Amino acid sequence: MSRKLQAPRGTLDVQPADGRRRLRIQRIAAELLGRAGYEPFDTPVFEDTELFARGVGASTDIVQKEMFTFEDKAGRSLTLRPEATAAICRAYVEHGMHKLPQPVKLWTWGPFFRHEAPQAGRFRQFTQIDAEALGSDDPSLDAELILLLAELIERAGAGPARLRLSSLGTPETRAAYLDELRGHLRDHEGELSEDVRDRLEANPLRAFDADHAGTQAVMAGAPRLLDRLDPADAEHFADVCALLDAAGQAYEVDSTLVRGLDYYTRTVFEFESERLGAQAALGGGGRYDRLIEELGGPPTPGVGWAAGIERILLASEAEPESDSRVYIALAKPDAMADAFGLAQRLRGQGIRTEIEQAGRSMKGQLKQADRIGARATVILGDGIEVKDMDSGEQRAVRDADEAAARVGELLG
Ligand code: HAM
């Protein structure tokens, strides 16, 4: 017997109820971001592998373990995009977008790929909405983007979400800080958990997340990156915070916030939902003031975020379906042409209209109208009748005009 075919591990089929919810979120994002001057933009689903190795960072988990990489027929190494920012920066350079009025504000939506261990809220193919502002380091862009993501989460029904915020300063500040932190951990090596001790050199920041009481005591006295920022970076962070305060946006300054991508400088942030389990991040992002230059462009600051649609849906409740639909039943076989005419007319008025298209009996057709939740059924036979599906009242009408008017009345 042949093997049963299934969707690949870590992927999902979007069924109609979720498809509708996803479209709704996409519409909210388009409206919200459009109003703030963000333009739609798309990049390919695959790129040169080198883009991500250089952009996301060769030492990140994403590049080391999670990329779907393959060779094309000419032997070029390509990778299914694990995120959007590197590609948007590549496009910015490729199209000379630094010549446009700055900042260039873009947003995109689509599938992304990471070869992670699947679990609730974590997939190998997932969908992001991503927004980026390139070409200015103004702190108001950081704040604006954070407020836009907060509003998206809220309007998508995935709130409340906790906003964690920090600043990473420059890579140089960070390197000096990590040395200082390692020194602190080494001074207290005997009090640390084994796990933290083992990763002390490679990843000292992990010690901030430890459950181990001894480690926690050591970390309470550990130096914080936020206290080591250059004056200009500290001022930038203070400006971002002040703008969020002025907008009434709550946040927690969390100097232990670590993001899984290497390109960040200055502001980093993440929105977490209490309704989700281990994979609680609904979205996150930050500033990447050196990335475009690293990808071969002129020195150009940038800031942005991405939100995971599957997680937003997991954290939000399904909307009740609207009942504003109409069913056209055929009481005689040759009514189809009239049904088409009426359906086109109702659809033209923005009314969701379905026609009987499966050869059901009259009884079966009314049952089908019920099943799809029609508010009205138009029955086309020798005459035309319109049935109010709530009250059961069935009324004869003179012609298609009157049928359309009656349907309009019922759908209110
Ligand atoms: P990220 O934090 O890696 O950032 O991903 C952003 C969001 O994508 C996450 O918060 C999560 O909701 C969703 N996500 C990530 N991986 C998965 C997965 N395996 N399954 C389901 N959802 C997932 C970025 O990607 C950056 N490019 C964001 C950014 C834009 N920074 C600056 N500009």
CSV table of C-alpha atoms and ligand atoms in Angstrom, one decimal:
chain,number,residue,atom,x,y,z
A,1,MET,CA,0.0,0.0,0.0
A,2,SER,CA,1.3,3.5,-0.8
A,3,ARG,CA,2.3,5.8,2.1
A,4,LYS,CA,-0.3,8.2,3.4
A,5,LEU,CA,0.6,11.7,2.3
A,6,GLN,CA,0.7,14.4,4.9
A,7,ALA,CA,1.9,18.0,5.2
A,8,PRO,CA,5.6,18.1,6.1
A,9,ARG,CA,6.5,18.2,9.8
A,10,GLY,CA,6.2,21.6,11.3
A,11,THR,CA,3.9,23.0,8.6
A,12,LEU,CA,0.2,23.7,8.6
A,13,ASP,CA,-2.7,23.8,6.2
A,14,VAL,CA,-4.7,27.0,6.7
A,15,GLN,CA,-8.3,26.0,6.7
A,16,PRO,CA,-11.1,28.4,5.9
A,17,ALA,CA,-11.9,29.6,9.4
A,18,ASP,CA,-8.3,30.4,10.0
A,19,GLY,CA,-7.8,31.7,6.5
A,20,ARG,CA,-10.5,34.4,7.2
A,21,ARG,CA,-8.8,35.3,10.5
A,22,ARG,CA,-5.5,35.7,8.8
A,23,LEU,CA,-6.9,37.9,6.1
A,24,ARG,CA,-8.5,40.1,8.7
A,25,ILE,CA,-5.1,40.5,10.5
A,26,GLN,CA,-3.5,41.3,7.1
A,27,ARG,CA,-6.2,44.0,6.5
A,28,ILE,CA,-5.6,45.5,9.9
A,29,ALA,CA,-1.9,45.6,9.3
A,30,ALA,CA,-2.3,47.1,5.9
A,31,GLU,CA,-4.5,49.8,7.3
A,32,LEU,CA,-2.5,50.5,10.4
A,33,LEU,CA,0.9,50.6,8.7
A,34,GLY,CA,-0.4,52.4,5.6
A,35,ARG,CA,-1.8,55.2,7.8
A,36,ALA,CA,1.7,55.7,9.3
A,37,GLY,CA,3.3,55.9,5.8
A,38,TYR,CA,4.6,52.3,5.5
A,39,GLU,CA,4.4,51.0,1.9
A,40,PRO,CA,3.9,47.4,0.9
A,41,PHE,CA,7.1,45.6,-0.3
A,42,ASP,CA,8.0,42.0,-1.1
A,43,THR,CA,11.2,40.2,-1.5
A,44,PRO,CA,11.7,36.6,-2.8
A,45,VAL,CA,11.0,33.6,-0.6
A,46,PHE,CA,14.6,32.4,-1.2
A,47,GLU,CA,17.9,34.3,-1.3
A,48,ASP,CA,21.6,33.6,-1.6
A,49,THR,CA,22.6,31.8,1.5
A,50,GLU,CA,25.3,34.3,2.1
A,51,LEU,CA,22.8,37.1,2.7
A,52,PHE,CA,21.6,35.4,5.8
A,53,ALA,CA,25.0,34.2,6.9
A,54,ARG,CA,26.2,37.9,6.8
A,55,GLY,CA,22.9,39.6,7.7
A,56,VAL,CA,21.5,37.4,10.5
A,57,GLY,CA,24.9,36.4,11.8
A,58,ALA,CA,27.0,33.3,11.3
A,59,SER,CA,27.0,32.4,15.0
A,60,THR,CA,23.2,32.6,15.5
A,61,ASP,CA,21.1,29.5,16.0
A,62,ILE,CA,19.1,30.5,12.9
A,63,VAL,CA,22.2,30.4,10.6
A,64,GLN,CA,23.9,27.5,12.4
A,65,LYS,CA,21.0,25.1,12.7
A,66,GLU,CA,17.7,26.3,11.3
A,67,MET,CA,18.1,27.3,7.7
A,68,PHE,CA,16.5,25.4,4.8
A,69,THR,CA,19.4,25.5,2.4
A,70,PHE,CA,19.6,23.9,-1.0
A,71,GLU,CA,21.6,24.1,-4.2
A,72,ASP,CA,20.0,25.2,-7.4
A,73,LYS,CA,20.9,23.5,-10.7
A,74,ALA,CA,23.9,25.7,-11.3
A,75,GLY,CA,25.3,24.8,-7.9
A,76,ARG,CA,24.4,28.1,-6.1
A,77,SER,CA,23.6,27.9,-2.5
A,78,LEU,CA,20.1,29.3,-1.8
A,79,THR,CA,18.2,29.4,1.4
A,80,LEU,CA,14.5,29.8,2.2
A,81,ARG,CA,14.2,33.1,4.1
A,82,PRO,CA,14.2,32.7,7.9
A,83,GLU,CA,13.3,36.4,8.4
A,84,ALA,CA,12.7,39.5,6.4
A,85,THR,CA,15.1,42.2,7.6
A,86,ALA,CA,18.3,41.1,5.8
A,87,ALA,CA,16.5,40.8,2.5
A,88,ILE,CA,14.8,44.2,2.8
A,89,CYS,CA,18.2,45.7,3.5
A,90,ARG,CA,19.6,43.8,0.5
A,91,ALA,CA,16.8,45.3,-1.6
A,92,TYR,CA,17.4,48.8,-0.2
A,93,VAL,CA,21.1,48.6,-1.4
A,94,GLU,CA,20.3,46.9,-4.7
A,95,HIS,CA,17.7,49.5,-5.7
A,96,GLY,CA,19.7,52.5,-4.5
A,97,MET,CA,16.9,53.4,-2.1
A,98,HIS,CA,19.2,55.7,-0.1
A,99,LYS,CA,18.5,58.2,-2.9
A,100,LEU,CA,14.8,58.2,-2.0
A,101,PRO,CA,13.5,60.6,0.7
A,102,GLN,CA,14.4,59.1,4.0
A,103,PRO,CA,13.3,57.2,6.0
A,104,VAL,CA,12.0,54.6,3.6
A,105,LYS,CA,9.2,52.8,5.4
A,106,LEU,CA,8.2,49.4,4.2
A,107,TRP,CA,6.1,46.5,5.4
A,108,THR,CA,5.7,42.9,4.2
A,109,TRP,CA,3.8,39.8,4.9
A,110,GLY,CA,4.5,36.2,4.0
A,111,PRO,CA,5.9,32.8,4.8
A,112,PHE,CA,9.3,32.3,6.6
A,113,PHE,CA,11.2,29.1,7.3
A,114,ARG,CA,13.2,27.9,10.2
A,115,HIS,CA,14.1,24.3,10.8
A,116,GLU,CA,13.2,24.3,14.5
A,117,ALA,CA,11.7,21.5,16.7
A,118,PRO,CA,8.0,22.0,16.2
A,119,GLN,CA,5.9,22.7,19.2
A,120,ALA,CA,2.8,24.8,20.1
A,121,GLY,CA,3.3,28.1,18.4
A,122,ARG,CA,6.6,27.1,16.7
A,123,PHE,CA,6.5,25.9,13.1
A,124,ARG,CA,9.0,25.3,10.4
A,125,GLN,CA,6.9,27.4,8.0
A,126,PHE,CA,5.3,30.3,9.7
A,127,THR,CA,3.9,33.7,8.6
A,128,GLN,CA,5.3,37.1,9.6
A,129,ILE,CA,4.1,40.6,9.3
A,130,ASP,CA,7.2,42.7,9.2
A,131,ALA,CA,7.7,46.5,9.2
A,132,GLU,CA,10.9,48.4,8.7
A,133,ALA,CA,12.0,52.1,8.7
A,134,LEU,CA,15.3,52.6,6.9
A,135,GLY,CA,17.5,55.6,6.7
A,136,SER,CA,17.1,57.5,10.0
A,137,ASP,CA,18.2,56.8,13.5
A,138,ASP,CA,15.5,59.1,15.0
A,139,PRO,CA,14.2,57.6,18.2
A,140,SER,CA,10.7,58.5,17.2
A,141,LEU,CA,10.8,55.7,14.6
A,142,ASP,CA,11.6,53.2,17.3
A,143,ALA,CA,8.7,54.4,19.4
A,144,GLU,CA,6.4,54.7,16.4
A,145,LEU,CA,7.1,51.1,15.4
A,146,ILE,CA,6.6,49.8,18.9
A,147,LEU,CA,3.2,51.6,19.1
A,148,LEU,CA,2.2,50.2,15.8
A,149,LEU,CA,2.9,46.7,16.8
A,150,ALA,CA,1.1,47.2,20.1
A,151,GLU,CA,-1.9,48.4,18.2
A,152,LEU,CA,-1.8,45.5,15.8
A,153,ILE,CA,-1.7,43.0,18.6
A,154,GLU,CA,-4.6,44.9,20.3
A,155,ARG,CA,-6.8,45.1,17.3
A,156,ALA,CA,-6.1,41.5,16.3
A,157,GLY,CA,-7.6,40.6,19.7
A,158,ALA,CA,-4.3,39.1,20.9
A,159,GLY,CA,-3.8,41.5,23.8
A,160,PRO,CA,-2.9,42.1,26.5
A,161,ALA,CA,0.7,41.7,25.8
A,162,ARG,CA,3.7,42.5,28.0
A,163,LEU,CA,6.3,44.8,26.3
A,164,ARG,CA,9.9,44.2,27.2
A,165,LEU,CA,12.3,46.9,26.1
A,166,SER,CA,16.1,47.3,26.3
A,167,SER,CA,19.0,48.8,24.5
A,168,LEU,CA,22.0,46.9,23.3
A,169,GLY,CA,24.2,49.9,22.5
A,170,THR,CA,26.9,49.2,20.0
A,171,PRO,CA,28.7,45.9,19.3
A,172,GLU,CA,31.8,47.3,20.9
A,173,THR,CA,30.0,48.3,24.1
A,174,ARG,CA,28.4,44.8,24.1
A,175,ALA,CA,31.7,43.0,23.7
A,176,ALA,CA,33.3,45.0,26.6
A,177,TYR,CA,30.2,44.3,28.7
A,178,LEU,CA,30.3,40.6,28.0
A,179,ASP,CA,33.9,40.5,29.2
A,180,GLU,CA,32.9,42.3,32.3
A,181,LEU,CA,30.0,39.9,32.9
A,182,ARG,CA,32.2,36.8,32.3
A,183,GLY,CA,34.7,38.3,34.9
A,184,HIS,CA,31.8,38.6,37.4
A,185,LEU,CA,30.7,35.1,36.8
A,186,ARG,CA,34.2,33.7,37.1
A,187,ASP,CA,34.6,35.5,40.4
A,188,HIS,CA,31.5,33.6,41.7
A,189,GLU,CA,32.0,30.4,39.8
A,190,GLY,CA,31.5,28.1,42.8
A,191,GLU,CA,28.0,29.6,43.4
A,192,LEU,CA,26.7,29.0,39.9
A,193,SER,CA,24.7,26.1,38.4
A,194,GLU,CA,26.6,23.6,36.4
A,195,ASP,CA,24.8,24.6,33.2
A,196,VAL,CA,25.7,28.3,33.6
A,197,ARG,CA,29.3,27.4,34.4
A,198,ASP,CA,29.5,25.3,31.2
A,199,ARG,CA,28.2,28.1,29.1
A,200,LEU,CA,30.0,30.9,30.9
A,201,GLU,CA,32.4,31.6,28.0
A,202,ALA,CA,30.0,31.0,25.1
A,203,ASN,CA,26.9,32.6,26.4
A,204,PRO,CA,27.2,34.4,29.8
A,205,LEU,CA,23.8,36.2,29.2
A,206,ARG,CA,22.0,32.9,29.8
A,207,ALA,CA,22.8,33.2,33.5
A,208,PHE,CA,20.1,35.9,33.8
A,209,ASP,CA,17.5,33.3,32.9
A,210,ALA,CA,18.6,30.7,35.4
A,211,ASP,CA,16.1,29.1,37.9
A,212,HIS,CA,19.0,28.1,40.1
A,213,ALA,CA,18.9,30.1,43.4
A,214,GLY,CA,22.7,30.4,43.7
A,215,THR,CA,23.0,31.7,40.2
A,216,GLN,CA,20.1,34.1,40.8
A,217,ALA,CA,21.9,35.6,43.8
A,218,VAL,CA,25.1,36.1,41.8
A,219,MET,CA,23.1,37.7,39.0
A,220,ALA,CA,21.4,40.1,41.3
A,221,GLY,CA,24.8,41.8,41.7
A,222,ALA,CA,25.9,41.4,38.1
A,223,PRO,CA,26.6,44.4,35.9
A,224,ARG,CA,23.9,45.4,33.5
A,225,LEU,CA,24.4,46.3,29.9
A,226,LEU,CA,22.0,49.3,30.2
A,227,ASP,CA,24.4,50.8,32.8
A,228,ARG,CA,27.3,50.6,30.4
A,229,LEU,CA,25.8,52.3,27.3
A,230,ASP,CA,27.7,55.2,25.6
A,231,PRO,CA,26.1,58.6,26.4
A,232,ALA,CA,24.7,58.9,22.9
A,233,ASP,CA,23.1,55.4,23.1
A,234,ALA,CA,21.8,56.1,26.6
A,235,GLU,CA,20.2,59.3,25.4
A,236,HIS,CA,18.7,57.6,22.4
A,237,PHE,CA,17.1,55.0,24.7
A,238,ALA,CA,15.9,57.6,27.1
A,239,ASP,CA,14.2,59.4,24.2
A,240,VAL,CA,12.5,56.2,23.0
A,241,CYS,CA,11.2,55.6,26.6
A,242,ALA,CA,10.0,59.2,26.9
A,243,LEU,CA,8.0,58.9,23.7
A,244,LEU,CA,6.4,55.7,24.9
A,245,ASP,CA,5.6,57.3,28.2
A,246,ALA,CA,4.0,60.2,26.4
A,247,ALA,CA,1.9,57.9,24.4
A,248,GLY,CA,0.8,56.0,27.5
A,249,GLN,CA,2.4,52.7,26.3
A,250,ALA,CA,3.4,50.5,29.3
A,251,TYR,CA,6.7,48.6,29.1
A,252,GLU,CA,9.2,46.9,31.2
A,253,VAL,CA,12.9,47.8,30.8
A,254,ASP,CA,14.6,44.5,30.8
A,255,SER,CA,18.3,44.6,30.3
A,256,THR,CA,18.4,40.8,30.0
A,257,LEU,CA,16.3,40.8,26.8
A,258,VAL,CA,18.2,38.7,24.3
A,259,ARG,CA,17.2,38.5,20.6
A,260,GLY,CA,18.1,35.6,18.4
A,261,LEU,CA,19.6,37.8,15.6
A,262,ASP,CA,23.1,39.4,15.5
A,263,TYR,CA,22.3,42.7,13.7
A,264,TYR,CA,20.8,44.6,16.6
A,265,THR,CA,22.2,47.9,17.9
A,266,ARG,CA,20.5,50.2,20.4
A,267,THR,CA,16.8,49.5,20.9
A,268,VAL,CA,15.4,46.0,21.2
A,269,PHE,CA,11.9,44.9,22.2
A,270,GLU,CA,9.6,42.0,22.4
A,271,PHE,CA,5.8,41.6,23.0
A,272,GLU,CA,4.8,38.6,25.0
A,273,SER,CA,1.4,37.1,25.6
A,274,GLU,CA,0.4,35.6,28.9
A,275,ARG,CA,-2.0,33.4,26.9
A,276,LEU,CA,0.8,31.5,25.2
A,277,GLY,CA,3.1,28.8,26.6
A,278,ALA,CA,6.8,28.5,26.1
A,279,GLN,CA,6.7,30.3,22.7
A,280,ALA,CA,5.2,33.5,24.2
A,281,ALA,CA,6.7,36.1,21.8
A,282,LEU,CA,4.0,37.6,19.6
A,283,GLY,CA,6.5,39.8,17.9
A,284,GLY,CA,9.7,41.6,18.4
A,285,GLY,CA,12.4,43.7,16.8
A,286,GLY,CA,14.8,46.5,17.2
A,287,ARG,CA,17.3,48.8,15.6
A,288,TYR,CA,20.1,47.6,13.3
A,289,ASP,CA,22.2,50.7,12.5
A,290,ARG,CA,25.1,48.8,10.9
A,291,LEU,CA,23.3,46.1,8.9
A,292,ILE,CA,23.0,47.9,5.6
A,293,GLU,CA,26.6,48.9,5.6
A,294,GLU,CA,27.6,45.3,6.4
A,295,LEU,CA,25.6,44.2,3.3
A,296,GLY,CA,27.6,46.6,1.1
A,297,GLY,CA,25.5,49.7,1.2
A,298,PRO,CA,26.2,53.2,2.5
A,299,PRO,CA,26.1,53.6,6.3
A,300,THR,CA,22.3,53.6,7.0
A,301,PRO,CA,20.5,53.1,10.2
A,302,GLY,CA,17.3,51.0,10.4
A,303,VAL,CA,14.7,49.8,12.8
A,304,GLY,CA,11.8,47.3,12.5
A,305,TRP,CA,9.9,44.4,13.9
A,306,ALA,CA,8.2,41.2,12.9
A,307,ALA,CA,5.1,39.6,14.4
A,308,GLY,CA,4.1,35.9,14.0
A,309,ILE,CA,0.6,35.5,12.7
A,310,GLU,CA,0.2,31.9,13.9
A,311,ARG,CA,1.0,33.1,17.4
A,312,ILE,CA,-1.3,36.1,17.2
A,313,LEU,CA,-4.1,33.7,16.2
A,314,LEU,CA,-3.3,31.3,19.0
A,315,ALA,CA,-3.5,34.2,21.5
A,316,SER,CA,-6.7,35.6,20.2
A,317,GLU,CA,-10.2,34.3,20.1
A,318,ALA,CA,-12.1,33.4,17.0
A,319,GLU,CA,-14.5,36.0,15.9
A,320,PRO,CA,-18.1,34.9,15.5
A,321,GLU,CA,-19.0,34.5,11.8
A,322,SER,CA,-21.1,37.2,10.3
A,323,ASP,CA,-24.5,36.0,9.1
A,324,SER,CA,-24.9,38.4,6.2
A,325,ARG,CA,-25.1,35.8,3.5
A,326,VAL,CA,-27.7,34.7,1.0
A,327,TYR,CA,-28.4,31.4,-0.5
A,328,ILE,CA,-30.1,31.0,-3.9
A,329,ALA,CA,-32.1,27.8,-4.2
A,330,LEU,CA,-33.3,26.4,-7.5
A,331,ALA,CA,-36.8,25.1,-7.5
A,332,LYS,CA,-36.7,24.1,-11.1
A,333,PRO,CA,-33.7,22.8,-13.2
A,334,ASP,CA,-33.6,25.7,-15.7
A,335,ALA,CA,-33.4,28.4,-13.0
A,336,MET,CA,-29.6,28.6,-13.1
A,337,ALA,CA,-29.3,31.4,-15.6
A,338,ASP,CA,-31.6,33.6,-13.4
A,339,ALA,CA,-29.7,32.5,-10.3
A,340,PHE,CA,-26.5,33.6,-11.9
A,341,GLY,CA,-27.9,37.0,-12.8
A,342,LEU,CA,-29.3,37.5,-9.3
A,343,ALA,CA,-26.0,36.3,-7.6
A,344,GLN,CA,-23.9,38.6,-9.7
A,345,ARG,CA,-26.2,41.5,-8.8
A,346,LEU,CA,-26.1,40.7,-5.0
A,347,ARG,CA,-22.4,40.1,-5.0
A,348,GLY,CA,-22.0,43.4,-6.8
A,349,GLN,CA,-23.7,45.0,-3.8
A,350,GLY,CA,-21.1,43.4,-1.6
A,351,ILE,CA,-23.4,40.6,-0.3
A,352,ARG,CA,-22.0,37.2,0.1
A,353,THR,CA,-24.1,35.0,-2.1
A,354,GLU,CA,-24.0,31.3,-2.8
A,355,ILE,CA,-26.0,29.4,-5.4
A,356,GLU,CA,-27.1,25.8,-5.2
A,357,GLN,CA,-24.4,24.0,-7.2
A,358,ALA,CA,-24.6,20.3,-6.1
A,359,GLY,CA,-28.0,19.1,-7.5
A,360,ARG,CA,-29.7,18.8,-4.1
A,361,SER,CA,-33.5,18.3,-3.6
A,362,MET,CA,-35.4,21.4,-2.4
A,363,LYS,CA,-35.3,20.0,1.2
A,364,GLY,CA,-31.6,19.4,0.8
A,365,GLN,CA,-31.1,23.0,-0.5
A,366,LEU,CA,-32.9,24.6,2.5
A,367,LYS,CA,-30.8,22.4,4.8
A,368,GLN,CA,-27.7,23.6,3.1
A,369,ALA,CA,-28.8,27.2,3.4
A,370,ASP,CA,-29.2,26.6,7.1
A,371,ARG,CA,-25.8,24.9,7.3
A,372,ILE,CA,-23.9,27.8,5.8
A,373,GLY,CA,-25.8,30.2,8.1
A,374,ALA,CA,-27.7,32.1,5.4
A,375,ARG,CA,-29.8,35.0,6.6
A,376,ALA,CA,-32.0,34.8,3.5
A,377,THR,CA,-32.8,32.2,0.9
A,378,VAL,CA,-34.1,33.2,-2.5
A,379,ILE,CA,-36.1,30.4,-4.1
A,380,LEU,CA,-36.2,30.5,-7.9
A,381,GLY,CA,-39.0,28.4,-9.4
A,382,ASP,CA,-42.0,29.5,-11.5
A,383,GLY,CA,-42.0,32.5,-9.3
A,384,ILE,CA,-39.5,34.0,-6.8
A,385,GLU,CA,-39.8,33.7,-3.1
A,386,VAL,CA,-37.6,35.0,-0.4
A,387,LYS,CA,-37.3,33.1,2.9
A,388,ASP,CA,-36.3,34.8,6.1
A,389,MET,CA,-34.1,32.1,7.6
A,390,ASP,CA,-34.5,33.5,11.2
A,391,SER,CA,-38.3,33.6,11.4
A,392,GLY,CA,-39.1,31.0,8.7
A,393,GLU,CA,-41.4,33.5,6.9
A,394,GLN,CA,-41.5,32.9,3.1
A,395,ARG,CA,-42.7,35.8,1.0
A,396,ALA,CA,-43.4,35.8,-2.8
A,397,VAL,CA,-41.9,38.7,-4.7
A,398,ARG,CA,-42.6,40.0,-8.2
A,399,ASP,CA,-39.2,40.0,-9.8
A,400,ALA,CA,-35.5,40.1,-9.2
A,401,ASP,CA,-35.6,43.8,-8.2
A,402,GLU,CA,-38.0,43.1,-5.4
A,403,ALA,CA,-36.0,40.0,-4.4
A,404,ALA,CA,-32.9,42.1,-4.1
A,405,ALA,CA,-34.7,44.7,-2.1
A,406,ARG,CA,-36.2,42.1,0.3
A,407,VAL,CA,-32.7,40.6,0.7
A,408,GLY,CA,-31.3,44.0,1.5
A,409,GLU,CA,-34.0,44.5,4.1
A,410,LEU,CA,-33.3,41.2,5.8
A,411,LEU,CA,-29.6,41.7,5.8
A,412,GLY,CA,-30.1,45.2,7.3
B,1,HAM,P1,12.1,37.1,15.4
B,1,HAM,O1,12.0,37.5,16.9
B,1,HAM,O2,13.1,36.0,15.1
B,1,HAM,O3,12.5,38.4,14.7
B,1,HAM,O4,10.7,36.7,14.9
B,1,HAM,C1,9.6,37.6,15.0
B,1,HAM,C2,8.4,36.8,15.4
B,1,HAM,O5,8.1,35.8,14.4
B,1,HAM,C3,8.4,36.1,16.7
B,1,HAM,O6,8.1,36.9,17.8
B,1,HAM,C4,7.3,35.0,16.5
B,1,HAM,O7,6.1,35.5,16.7
B,1,HAM,C5,7.5,34.7,15.0
B,1,HAM,N1,8.3,33.4,14.8
B,1,HAM,C6,9.6,33.3,14.8
B,1,HAM,N2,9.9,32.0,14.6
B,1,HAM,C7,8.8,31.3,14.6
B,1,HAM,C8,8.5,29.9,14.4
B,1,HAM,N3,9.4,29.0,14.2
B,1,HAM,N4,7.2,29.6,14.4
B,1,HAM,C9,6.2,30.5,14.6
B,1,HAM,N5,6.4,31.8,14.7
B,1,HAM,C10,7.7,32.2,14.7
B,1,HAM,C11,12.7,38.5,13.4
B,1,HAM,O8,12.5,37.7,12.6
B,1,HAM,C12,13.3,39.9,13.0
B,1,HAM,N6,13.5,39.9,11.5
B,1,HAM,C13,12.4,41.0,13.4
B,1,HAM,C14,12.9,42.4,13.0
B,1,HAM,C15,12.5,43.1,12.0
B,1,HAM,N7,13.9,43.0,13.6
B,1,HAM,C16,14.1,44.2,13.0
B,1,HAM,N8,13.3,44.2,12.0
